[in-house]
C-alpha angles and dihedrals in degrees: 000000000000122000094259093050090048092048091049092049091050091048091052093045091051092046090051095043093046088052088056093052092044091050091049093049093046093052095039090231127153117203137171101067098292100330114113124237093254092061093053090042088059092046092050093049089051088049090054094047091054102042102024087222124130091201093055089052093049090047090060087057102044107030094086100037113132108249095244092052093051091051096040099047136335113044115150092199086062097050091044095092092060096040092049090053093049092043090056091057096042093238096159097148092045089051091056089054090045091056101047104032109114099209122088097250137034131198113228118184090342096311127104124231137173111263114246097254089059094055095094091066107102116210116221118251112243115228090205100054123086108246122211126180116207114198121195130178110198130050092243093050088050096050094045088061095038094054089059095056124088133207092013125186137176118261115200109209125186093258105017144023119236139187103238126202138161119235115201105228119216088247089062092250122122124251110199110209124198114196121201137170125211115241089223141015128256139053098292094058088044093053090048093048095046093045092054092046091053093050092045098045116012090220128209090216136010114214119196107198127183144074139316140182120246142211112240109274131170092215101058136011148166114348095016120120129241119205105199117237094170135005132206113213111211096168094111116065147133129240106219129201112282096032096289113151121202123188135195115225102222099162131104149188124303115256115283091248091055093045087052091052094048091048086059095054096094089061096040091049089056092049137016099009097037089108094067089086095049108121088234090061096045092053093206130076120251108255119236132231124223102216093195095054110042120136109219133178140177104087134296097290097045093042089053090054089050094052093044090052092050093046091051095046100035102026127097093289094042130112129261095199135061125254136197124232135179111235147150118255137188124238129198140146092259135085097237116216096141109109091195092054092048089048091055092050091049090049090057095041108020094188092068109115105165143012134228139161114230114047094085090061095047091047091053091051094046093061110091131168091241102035141006113221115223118235127206107194114198117188128180114207109245100167145005119233102241096035126089107254121251115202090214091069091052091058090046094049091052088056097047093049093049095042092051095044096052092044089052094050090051098047112023118101106286092224089064092052100041096029095211109181090358128121108251102192119138137041 
């Protein structure tokens, strides 16, 4: 850890710990089985000085909180969404104001948030509003969506904490969006997150927004968006003698309502949501590809496909803007960079065009005895298996996925988002 990172961590720890002491003093509360907050504050500071970890210091403060006090007031898991966002932007001074301001809201960088001492207030769910949960995995995926939401506030569910905002649909109706980020990558964390969101919110639609790796293809490429029509679940498999790997395909099609929506995308992309790909909406410039200096891997045949795809998409007749396409993808618990493995999957299911790691977990959580919750998976292509990864495309793919997803929620037929009176069987 460099000196600046250590200083930032210390600043954040002290801000959060100071908030804990301030909150306790203001409420005249005594926690920790007879010990006052100052004693535990000192213990927590000592823990940070020894370990250098914010989480260890916070753990000293919250590990012995009585259950009723955690739920009724100070819970660092529940203020994490705001502090993470502010930390990502380095807003240390704003954070101090955020903590000590007495009013119920505070404006940071032109946007209004609930003050920390108001975060324990749980808004009521509206039965009338269409509810959409957006699940992201990485910080950059999360922030790409968050930055497109207005008038956000924290919603404290029974199981999870969400950033909530209302999108004004083209019909004039409200679409209530609940944004959440998984704590970890992979299908297990995705299952846990989706299950909690379903129990907290009973959503009309679950959106999974983020990035994916793609097989080389002449029809789409880096930065483009894949709306998932079907997914192939390769999480379960067997390692046979001699290094042979066999997998069971346990996936399925997207819900009929979602497939209906994806089938409508060519028309929507020509009209009401065409703006999603405007550079001003994407906020970051589309990266470039130097066709004369690409590092490829995967063997002669695969590398030839990679280069042909790049030439088609980035050559003289290529595009300079992203597109969205409805396709099938593969999901597993692994980050797939092995061209030979992806080639075997494609040979068994030739429609596979991309790979990701979370959809299988969300799908398993969405299947209930009384209701199957529809899932719209939106994946920006951040890399091509067989091509050396460029971080600039990762940042761009986060933006294309988020921009397309928010535009779709605002302009797609409301019946396809909310599913009122529709069958919602499937992924």
